[in-house]
mmCIF file of C-alpha atoms in Angstrom:
data_model
loop_
_atom_site.group_PDB
_atom_site.id
_atom_site.type_symbol
_atom_site.label_atom_id
_atom_site.label_comp_id
_atom_site.label_asym_id
_atom_site.label_seq_id
_atom_site.Cartn_x
_atom_site.Cartn_y
_atom_site.Cartn_z
ATOM 1 C CA ASP A 276 116.919 130.716 105.241
ATOM 2 C CA PHE A 277 117.317 134.426 104.453
ATOM 3 C CA PRO A 278 114.101 135.550 102.627
ATOM 4 C CA GLY A 279 113.413 139.238 102.256
ATOM 5 C CA GLY A 280 111.336 141.836 100.595
ATOM 6 C CA TYR A 281 111.898 140.481 97.195
ATOM 7 C CA HIS A 282 110.319 137.149 98.257
ATOM 8 C CA TYR A 283 107.517 139.011 100.136
ATOM 9 C CA HIS A 284 106.564 140.919 97.000
ATOM 10 C CA MET A 285 107.442 138.458 94.127
ATOM 11 C CA ARG A 286 107.441 134.950 95.601
ATOM 12 C CA LYS A 287 104.103 134.285 97.303
ATOM 13 C CA ASP A 288 104.855 130.576 97.222
ATOM 14 C CA ILE A 289 107.826 131.088 99.589
ATOM 15 C CA VAL A 290 105.801 133.477 101.842
ATOM 16 C CA LYS A 291 102.955 130.753 102.053
ATOM 17 C CA LYS A 292 105.524 128.300 103.162
ATOM 18 C CA MET A 293 106.799 130.771 105.820
ATOM 19 C CA VAL A 294 103.205 131.231 106.989
ATOM 20 C CA ASN A 295 102.718 127.409 107.116
ATOM 21 C CA GLY A 296 105.966 126.897 109.019
ATOM 22 C CA GLU A 297 107.693 125.015 106.272
ATOM 23 C CA ILE A 298 110.225 127.769 106.055
ATOM 24 C CA LYS A 299 111.546 129.498 109.329
ATOM 25 C CA PRO A 300 113.586 132.602 108.382
ATOM 26 C CA TYR A 301 116.656 133.159 110.537
ATOM 27 C CA ILE A 302 116.401 136.769 109.716
ATOM 28 C CA PHE A 303 114.032 138.741 107.375
ATOM 29 C CA HIS A 304 114.889 142.109 105.738
ATOM 30 C CA MET A 305 111.865 143.910 104.219
ATOM 31 C CA SER A 306 113.883 145.178 101.237
ATOM 32 C CA TRP A 307 112.207 145.968 97.949
ATOM 33 C CA THR A 308 109.534 147.988 99.847
ATOM 34 C CA LEU A 309 108.714 151.582 99.166
ATOM 35 C CA ASN A 310 109.005 153.239 102.532
ATOM 36 C CA LYS A 311 109.266 152.802 106.266
ATOM 37 C CA VAL A 312 105.486 153.052 106.833
ATOM 38 C CA ASN A 313 104.941 150.146 104.404
ATOM 39 C CA LYS A 314 107.702 148.034 105.974
ATOM 40 C CA LEU A 315 106.073 148.391 109.380
ATOM 41 C CA GLU A 316 102.703 147.491 108.055
ATOM 42 C CA TYR A 317 103.959 144.523 106.130
ATOM 43 C CA MET A 318 105.951 143.181 109.145
ATOM 44 C CA LYS A 319 102.979 143.575 111.484
ATOM 45 C CA GLN A 320 100.760 141.740 109.033
ATOM 46 C CA MET A 321 103.355 138.876 108.732
ATOM 47 C CA GLY A 322 103.638 138.536 112.535
ATOM 48 C CA MET A 323 107.211 139.630 112.445
ATOM 49 C CA TRP A 324 106.873 142.788 114.679
ATOM 50 C CA PHE A 325 107.370 142.788 118.450
ATOM 51 C CA VAL A 326 107.919 146.492 119.305
ATOM 52 C CA LYS A 327 105.147 148.117 121.340
ATOM 53 C CA GLU A 328 103.510 151.146 119.800
ATOM 54 C CA GLN A 329 104.587 153.415 122.817
ATOM 55 C CA CYS A 330 108.319 152.896 121.808
ATOM 56 C CA ILE A 331 108.292 153.271 118.049
ATOM 57 C CA GLY A 332 110.437 156.255 116.920
ATOM 58 C CA LYS A 333 111.145 157.578 120.351
ATOM 59 C CA GLN A 334 114.541 157.967 122.206
ATOM 60 C CA VAL A 335 115.189 156.105 125.446
ATOM 61 C CA ASP A 336 114.819 159.264 127.577
ATOM 62 C CA GLU A 337 111.286 159.881 126.091
ATOM 63 C CA ILE A 338 110.176 156.375 126.910
ATOM 64 C CA PHE A 339 111.455 156.255 130.483
ATOM 65 C CA ALA A 340 110.831 159.899 131.412
ATOM 66 C CA GLY A 341 113.839 160.457 133.612
ATOM 67 C CA GLU A 342 114.084 156.998 135.200
ATOM 68 C CA VAL A 343 117.538 156.231 136.460
ATOM 69 C CA ASP A 344 117.973 152.621 135.338
ATOM 70 C CA THR A 345 116.816 152.033 131.751
ATOM 71 C CA THR A 346 118.958 148.946 131.218
ATOM 72 C CA ASP A 347 116.033 146.459 131.188
ATOM 73 C CA ASN A 348 113.581 147.909 128.743
ATOM 74 C CA THR A 349 112.360 144.629 127.315
ATOM 75 C CA GLU A 350 108.997 144.610 129.110
ATOM 76 C CA THR A 351 108.356 148.309 128.338
ATOM 77 C CA CYS A 352 109.089 148.072 124.573
ATOM 78 C CA CYS A 353 109.080 144.365 123.538
ATOM 79 C CA SER A 354 106.110 142.006 123.168
ATOM 80 C CA ALA A 355 106.748 138.364 123.913
ATOM 81 C CA GLU A 356 104.103 137.613 121.121
ATOM 82 C CA PRO A 357 104.049 139.068 117.738
ATOM 83 C CA ILE A 358 101.942 142.211 117.203
ATOM 84 C CA ILE A 359 99.700 141.282 114.334
ATOM 85 C CA GLN A 360 97.589 143.736 112.498
ATOM 86 C CA CYS A 361 95.801 143.637 109.063
ATOM 87 C CA PHE A 362 96.412 146.362 106.638
ATOM 88 C CA TYR A 363 95.847 145.014 103.043
ATOM 89 C CA ARG A 364 94.027 141.878 101.850
ATOM 90 C CA ASP A 365 96.179 141.517 98.846
ATOM 91 C CA LYS A 366 99.540 141.480 100.655
ATOM 92 C CA PRO A 367 100.990 138.326 102.463
ATOM 93 C CA SER A 368 99.828 137.859 105.979
ATOM 94 C CA VAL A 369 100.083 135.474 108.811
ATOM 95 C CA VAL A 370 96.341 135.538 109.406
ATOM 96 C CA PRO A 371 93.692 136.190 106.719
ATOM 97 C CA CYS A 372 93.006 139.835 106.057
ATOM 98 C CA ARG A 373 89.923 139.500 103.907
ATOM 99 C CA ASP A 374 88.190 142.584 105.315
ATOM 100 C CA ALA A 375 91.155 144.820 104.830
ATOM 101 C CA PRO A 376 91.248 147.179 101.768
ATOM 102 C CA ALA A 377 93.529 146.290 98.809
ATOM 103 C CA LYS A 378 96.890 147.946 98.424
ATOM 104 C CA ASP A 379 97.396 147.104 94.690
ATOM 105 C CA SER A 380 95.147 147.671 91.668
ATOM 106 C CA ASN A 381 94.256 144.030 91.123
ATOM 107 C CA GLY A 382 93.272 143.650 94.910
ATOM 108 C CA GLN A 383 93.320 139.823 94.826
ATOM 109 C CA SER A 384 93.415 138.338 98.335
ATOM 110 C CA PHE A 385 96.654 136.656 99.424
ATOM 111 C CA TRP A 386 94.444 134.034 100.989
#
């Protein structure tokens, strides 16, 4: 399956199947999303983010500060488990985000 931002924003039924494990996306592109900040928030909220904070938006030489061998940067930048963080109660999430603020005007919880 190849769901994306359209499904995230418009097809909550499909997103709930993803959360329940009924649909396992091969790849997910957060299209139909306003900006990079929102894309990152939504990916973290859905448990689809594995890049550690210290590596986001940085060049390799900034991350490794002059180290000679930077070929194996997986432990430094990649998490083995998804990095999950709640941002909005009314956006799809892999965990309930009931205490988070609403993003949209109706503010109805995804859960």
